[in-house]
């Protein structure tokens, strides 16, 4: 299991992501998304984390955008979250290669 | 004329109770058990982190412990803030608006705090949705939620807080983000007393906030005390959530406290 982190600046503050990657399955084993952003309804953040569990690495971006559909973000965009997740995954996988 | 209930209920020595009561009165308003309510209150030294934040990422926990500064998590998003008796908090819970609640909270209700600052003589402006700055320095930040059926917004107002303690307990934003000038005003805080160059009493701030929100809502304020039901819900929330490290330090969502949710619903339900 590989761990990767990313901190992404957004219009208002930061989105921090920590992921666990299951390299054998090429899938996300878990993700934690924290930061000083605003999302409505709030519980969408935990639904996003749950929805990403088991996601194939190539589908992370699509899953994030799909899970955030209908969620109102203030000062950040679904793209910000997708990019932060992808960066954290890249770092986790990269950490293994190096 | 419409009326606005005002509560000055506070437990400065117990920030966990202060936040428990904050949730209790928001829920009571949402359940229609109390009228529109403005609460003005203070914490003694405490760090209050946002709902989506992990305390260890935002707070130097060992320094906070050393200085005896408790860390408590609130139920709204946004960033970590430092409170002491030189910081005045306001919280407004009103019924759900017919228009978009996000626009209503940040675009309209926030203007009550703006009006208060202008009454105190500050050339205050809203910056970046939810911050209020005077001459480029942030003196107030706000956060809203629409959970529980009410439209709720609360915010801070730095009057003469100890910014030295603030900078010791709050971790600075990551360097690479600061250099890019991200939400800069967010991290450039200042006390109103320093900006205005005069001592500002707590009473003055309370009056300005009450008048600011009266003006905004076209309502006449009256002073009230918490209802027994609000205090009962606050006690439940205190015991089951706000006094617990798993809430304050680990970032669990509300629904992780399932039995507490049932107890609170039952108290609110019994009285409807």
PDB file of C-alpha atoms in Angstrom, chain B residues 77 86 188 217 235 252 267:
ATOM      1  CA  UNK B  77     -16.458  24.739   6.670  1.00  0.00           C
ATOM      2  CA  UNK B  86     -10.515  40.056  22.331  1.00  0.00           C
ATOM      3  CA  UNK B 188      -3.267  38.865   6.832  1.00  0.00           C
ATOM      4  CA  UNK B 217     -33.277  42.462   8.589  1.00  0.00           C
ATOM      5  CA  UNK B 235     -25.762  19.441  26.891  1.00  0.00           C
ATOM      6  CA  UNK B 252     -15.629  12.569  11.782  1.00  0.00           C
ATOM      7  CA  UNK B 267     -35.645  16.140  22.170  1.00  0.00           C
TER       8      UNK B 267
END
